Tab-separated table of C-alpha atoms and ligand atoms in Angstrom:
chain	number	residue	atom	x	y	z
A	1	UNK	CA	-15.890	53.800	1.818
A	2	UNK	CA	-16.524	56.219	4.778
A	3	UNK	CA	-13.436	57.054	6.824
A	4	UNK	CA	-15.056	54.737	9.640
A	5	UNK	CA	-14.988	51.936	7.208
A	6	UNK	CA	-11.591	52.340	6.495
A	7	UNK	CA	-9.894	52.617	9.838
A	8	UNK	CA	-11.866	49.231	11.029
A	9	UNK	CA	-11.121	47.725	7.641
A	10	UNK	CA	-7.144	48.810	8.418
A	11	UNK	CA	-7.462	47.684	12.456
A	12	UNK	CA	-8.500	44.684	11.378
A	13	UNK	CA	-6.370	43.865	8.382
A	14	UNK	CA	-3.733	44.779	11.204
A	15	UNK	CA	-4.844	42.396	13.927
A	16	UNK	CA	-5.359	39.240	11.371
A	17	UNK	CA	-1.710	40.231	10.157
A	18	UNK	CA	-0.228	40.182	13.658
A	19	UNK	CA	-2.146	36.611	14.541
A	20	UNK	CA	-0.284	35.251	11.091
A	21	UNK	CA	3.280	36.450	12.449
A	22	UNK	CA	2.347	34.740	15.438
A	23	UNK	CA	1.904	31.690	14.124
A	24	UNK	CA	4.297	32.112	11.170
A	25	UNK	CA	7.178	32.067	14.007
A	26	UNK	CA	5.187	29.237	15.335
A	27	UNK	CA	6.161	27.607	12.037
A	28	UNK	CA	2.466	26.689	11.545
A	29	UNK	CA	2.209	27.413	7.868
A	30	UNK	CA	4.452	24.489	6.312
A	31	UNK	CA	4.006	24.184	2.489
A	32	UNK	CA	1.612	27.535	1.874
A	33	UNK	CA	-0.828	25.511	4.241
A	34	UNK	CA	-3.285	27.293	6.601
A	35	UNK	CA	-5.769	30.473	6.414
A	36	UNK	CA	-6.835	32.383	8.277
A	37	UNK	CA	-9.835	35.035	8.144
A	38	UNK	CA	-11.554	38.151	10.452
A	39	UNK	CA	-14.746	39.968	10.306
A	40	UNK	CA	-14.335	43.689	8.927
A	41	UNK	CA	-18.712	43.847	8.787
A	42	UNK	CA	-21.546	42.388	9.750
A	43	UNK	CA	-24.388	43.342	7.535
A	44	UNK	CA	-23.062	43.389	4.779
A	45	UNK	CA	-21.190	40.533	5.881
A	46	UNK	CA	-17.350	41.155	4.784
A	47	UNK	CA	-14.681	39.306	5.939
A	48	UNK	CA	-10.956	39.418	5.386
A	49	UNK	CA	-9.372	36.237	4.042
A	50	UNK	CA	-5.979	35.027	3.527
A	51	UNK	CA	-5.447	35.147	-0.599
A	52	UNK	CA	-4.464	31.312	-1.482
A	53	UNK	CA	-1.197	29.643	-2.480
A	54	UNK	CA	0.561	32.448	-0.533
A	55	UNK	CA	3.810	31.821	1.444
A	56	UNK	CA	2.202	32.618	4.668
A	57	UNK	CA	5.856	33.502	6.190
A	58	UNK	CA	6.128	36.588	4.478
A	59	UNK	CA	3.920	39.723	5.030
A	60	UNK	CA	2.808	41.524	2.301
A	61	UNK	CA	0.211	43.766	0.981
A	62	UNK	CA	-1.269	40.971	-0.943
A	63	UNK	CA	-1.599	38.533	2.554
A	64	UNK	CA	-5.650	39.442	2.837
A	65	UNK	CA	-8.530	40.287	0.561
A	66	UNK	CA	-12.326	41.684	1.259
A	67	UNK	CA	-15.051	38.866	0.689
A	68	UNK	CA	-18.830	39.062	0.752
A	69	UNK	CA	-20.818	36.121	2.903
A	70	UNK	CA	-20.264	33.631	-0.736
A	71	UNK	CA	-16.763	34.113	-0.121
A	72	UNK	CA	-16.376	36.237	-3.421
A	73	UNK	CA	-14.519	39.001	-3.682
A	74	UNK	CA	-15.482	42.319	-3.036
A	75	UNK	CA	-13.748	44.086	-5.557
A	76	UNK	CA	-12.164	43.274	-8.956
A	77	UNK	CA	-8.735	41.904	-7.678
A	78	UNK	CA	-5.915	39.452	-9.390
A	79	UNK	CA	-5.899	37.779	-5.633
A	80	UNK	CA	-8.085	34.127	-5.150
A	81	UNK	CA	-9.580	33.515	-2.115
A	82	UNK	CA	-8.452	30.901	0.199
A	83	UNK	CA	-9.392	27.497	-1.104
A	84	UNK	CA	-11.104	26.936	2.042
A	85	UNK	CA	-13.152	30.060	2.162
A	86	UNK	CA	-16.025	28.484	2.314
A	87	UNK	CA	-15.437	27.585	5.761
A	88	UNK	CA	-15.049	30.422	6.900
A	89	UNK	CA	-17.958	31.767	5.207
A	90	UNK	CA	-20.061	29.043	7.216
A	91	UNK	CA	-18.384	30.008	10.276
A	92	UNK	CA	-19.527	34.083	9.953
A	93	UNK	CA	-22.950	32.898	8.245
A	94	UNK	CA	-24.011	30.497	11.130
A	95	UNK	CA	-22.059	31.761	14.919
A	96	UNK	CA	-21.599	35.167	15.932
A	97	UNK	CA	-18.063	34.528	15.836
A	98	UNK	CA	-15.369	37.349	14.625
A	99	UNK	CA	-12.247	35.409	13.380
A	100	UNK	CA	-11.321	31.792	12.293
A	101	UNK	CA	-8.215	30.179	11.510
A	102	UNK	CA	-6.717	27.111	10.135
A	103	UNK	CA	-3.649	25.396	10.969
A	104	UNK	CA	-2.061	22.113	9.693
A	105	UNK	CA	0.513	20.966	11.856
A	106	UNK	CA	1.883	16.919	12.789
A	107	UNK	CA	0.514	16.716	16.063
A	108	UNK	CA	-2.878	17.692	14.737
A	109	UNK	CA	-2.292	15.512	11.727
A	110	UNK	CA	-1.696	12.358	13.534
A	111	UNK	CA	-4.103	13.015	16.495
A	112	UNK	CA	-7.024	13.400	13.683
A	113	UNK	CA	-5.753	10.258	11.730
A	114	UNK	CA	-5.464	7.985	15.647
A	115	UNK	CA	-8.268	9.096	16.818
A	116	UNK	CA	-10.509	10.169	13.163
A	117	UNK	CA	-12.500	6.620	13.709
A	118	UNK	CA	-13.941	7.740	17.257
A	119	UNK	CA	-15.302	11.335	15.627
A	120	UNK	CA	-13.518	13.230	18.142
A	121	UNK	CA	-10.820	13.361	20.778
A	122	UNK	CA	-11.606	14.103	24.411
A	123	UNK	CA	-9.793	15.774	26.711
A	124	UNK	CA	-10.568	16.278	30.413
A	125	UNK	CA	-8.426	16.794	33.640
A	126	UNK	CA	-5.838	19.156	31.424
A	127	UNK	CA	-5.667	22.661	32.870
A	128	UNK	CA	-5.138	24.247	29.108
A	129	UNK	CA	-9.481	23.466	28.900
A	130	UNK	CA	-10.120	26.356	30.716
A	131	UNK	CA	-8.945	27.973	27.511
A	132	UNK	CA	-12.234	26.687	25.909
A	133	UNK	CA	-14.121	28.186	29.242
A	134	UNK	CA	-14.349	24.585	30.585
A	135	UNK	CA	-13.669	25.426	34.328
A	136	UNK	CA	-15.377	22.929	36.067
A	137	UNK	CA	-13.391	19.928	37.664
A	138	UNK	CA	-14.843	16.927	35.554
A	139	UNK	CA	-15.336	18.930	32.486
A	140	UNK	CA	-14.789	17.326	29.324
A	141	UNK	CA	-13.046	19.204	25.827
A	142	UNK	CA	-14.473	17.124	22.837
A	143	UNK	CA	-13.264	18.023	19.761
A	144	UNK	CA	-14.784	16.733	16.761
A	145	UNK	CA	-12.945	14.791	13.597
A	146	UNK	CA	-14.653	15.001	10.427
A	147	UNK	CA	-13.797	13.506	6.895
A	148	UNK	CA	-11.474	15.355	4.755
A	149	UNK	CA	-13.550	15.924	1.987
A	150	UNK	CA	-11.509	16.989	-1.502
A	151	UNK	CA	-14.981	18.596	-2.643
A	152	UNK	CA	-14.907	22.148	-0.490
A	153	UNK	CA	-18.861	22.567	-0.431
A	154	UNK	CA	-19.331	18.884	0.722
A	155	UNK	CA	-16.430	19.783	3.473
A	156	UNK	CA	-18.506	22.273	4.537
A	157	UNK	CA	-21.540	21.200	4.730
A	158	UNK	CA	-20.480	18.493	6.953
A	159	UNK	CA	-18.328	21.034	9.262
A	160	UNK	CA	-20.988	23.532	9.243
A	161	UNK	CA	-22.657	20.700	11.302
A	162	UNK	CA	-20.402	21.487	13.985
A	163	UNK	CA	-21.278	25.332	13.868
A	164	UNK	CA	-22.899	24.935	17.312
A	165	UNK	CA	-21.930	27.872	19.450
A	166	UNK	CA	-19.871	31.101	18.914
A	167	UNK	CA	-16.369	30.101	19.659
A	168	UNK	CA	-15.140	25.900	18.902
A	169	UNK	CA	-12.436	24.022	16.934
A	170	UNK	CA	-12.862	21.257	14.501
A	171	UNK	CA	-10.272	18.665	13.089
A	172	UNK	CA	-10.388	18.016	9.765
A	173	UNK	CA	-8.761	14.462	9.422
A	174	UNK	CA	-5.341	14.167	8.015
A	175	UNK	CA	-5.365	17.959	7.191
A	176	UNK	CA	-5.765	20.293	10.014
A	177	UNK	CA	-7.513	22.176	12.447
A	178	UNK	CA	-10.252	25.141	12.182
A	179	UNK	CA	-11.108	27.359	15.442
A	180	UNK	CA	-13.479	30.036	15.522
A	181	UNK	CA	-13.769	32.754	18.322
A	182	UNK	CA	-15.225	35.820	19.254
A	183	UNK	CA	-12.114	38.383	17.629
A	184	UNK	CA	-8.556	37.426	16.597
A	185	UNK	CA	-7.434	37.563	20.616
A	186	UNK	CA	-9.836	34.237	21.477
A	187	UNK	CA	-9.265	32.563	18.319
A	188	UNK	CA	-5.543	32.694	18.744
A	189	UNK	CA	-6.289	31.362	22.323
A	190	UNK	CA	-7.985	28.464	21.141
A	191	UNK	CA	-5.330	27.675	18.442
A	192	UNK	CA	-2.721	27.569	20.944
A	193	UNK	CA	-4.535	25.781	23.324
A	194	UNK	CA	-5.589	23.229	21.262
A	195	UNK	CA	-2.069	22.976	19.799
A	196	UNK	CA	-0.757	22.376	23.395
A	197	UNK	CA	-3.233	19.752	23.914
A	198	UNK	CA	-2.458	17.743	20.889
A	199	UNK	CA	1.107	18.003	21.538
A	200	UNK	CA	0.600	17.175	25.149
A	201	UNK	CA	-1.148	13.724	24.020
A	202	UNK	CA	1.034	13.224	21.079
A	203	UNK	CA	3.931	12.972	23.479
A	204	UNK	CA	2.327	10.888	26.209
A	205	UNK	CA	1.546	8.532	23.517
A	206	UNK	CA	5.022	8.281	21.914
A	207	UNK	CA	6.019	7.758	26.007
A	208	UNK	CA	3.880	4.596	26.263
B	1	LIG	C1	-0.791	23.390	0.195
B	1	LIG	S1	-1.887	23.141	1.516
B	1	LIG	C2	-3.378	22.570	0.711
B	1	LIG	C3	-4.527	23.548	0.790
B	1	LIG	C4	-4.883	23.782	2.219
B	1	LIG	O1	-5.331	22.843	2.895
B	1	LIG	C5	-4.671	25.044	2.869
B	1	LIG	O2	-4.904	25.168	4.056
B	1	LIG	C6	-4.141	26.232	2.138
B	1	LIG	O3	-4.946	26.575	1.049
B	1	LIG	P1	-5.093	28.114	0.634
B	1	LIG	O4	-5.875	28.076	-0.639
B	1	LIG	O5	-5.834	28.781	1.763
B	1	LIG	O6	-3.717	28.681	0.490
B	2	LIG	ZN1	-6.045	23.440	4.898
């Protein structure tokens, strides 16, 4: 590894560990759930991934590991991958996006289960949209819902559909969300955004 290697493998082992604070405190990680992964190269393509089954409160020096564009390891290492590397692996294979993460939590839970039938929840006329670079007055946030498949290269596949443009979210039903963005700063934006938004309709609808 040249010293150049290193220090952007380090900065961005950093930056993906900062992001999982964030959303530790957040308390976005319930039961082990969630990972979360960041470009370290392109070609090769590497990519840091959370290591599974990991109590994703704590930080550690065992939170991340190195994986090739199969979601393999890099090196010999008693870490596993992220179940769920694979969509990650789609994400860096097919956008030109640098960081994804994955989030169950209950408002995206139940939004995905209310509204999984439809394919998708819209949302329009919310200022948080603007998050997703929707500026315009009428402009319209459609997230899609796709079928939680158990079988992780069938899940894929059919998310990989949705692997349209460099920066989105998709809801997984009855499981959780996946956002992709340009580096860990607009991925985190999306998350949050999309959080609010959920929440946001979760509560109108519990008010009507
Ligand atoms: C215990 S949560 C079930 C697996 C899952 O959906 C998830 O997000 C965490 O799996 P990982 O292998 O990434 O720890
Ligand atoms: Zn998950």
């Amino acid at each position: 590894m040249t010293q150049q290697t290193l220090n952007n493998f380090q900065e961005k082992w950093s930056e993906l560990a900062d992001v999982k604070d964030v959303l530790a405190a957040r308390d976005w990680f319930m039961g082990t759930s969630g990972n979360l992964a960041i470009k370290v190269n392109d070609e090769p393509l590497h990519f840091l991934v959370t290591a599974s089954g990991k109590d994703k409160y704590k930080r550690t020096d065992e939170d991340f590991l190195l994986v090739d564009e199969a979601g393999e390891p890099v090196e010999t290492t008693h870490l596993k991958p992220s179940t769920e590397t694979l969509l990650h692996s789609a994400i860096y294979n097919k956008t030109g996006a640098g960081c994804s993460l994955h989030v169950h939590t209950v408002a995206n839970n139940v939004l995905s289960e209310l509204y999984g039938d439809d394919g998708k929840i819209d949302f329009n006329g919310q200022e948080l949209i603007k998050a997703f670079g929707l500026w315009d007055e009428n402009a319209l946030l459609s997230i899609p819902i796709i079928a939680n498949h158990a079988d992780i290269p069938k899940l894929t596949e059919v998310f990989a559909k949705h692997l349209t443009a460099d920066k989105g979210a998709v809801l997984i039903r009855n499981h959780g969300i996946t956002v992709w963005g340009k580096d860990a700063f607009e991925a985190k934006k999306l998350l949050e955004a999309s959080e609010f938004l959920f929440q946001y309709q979760l509560a109108l609808l519990q008010l009507k």
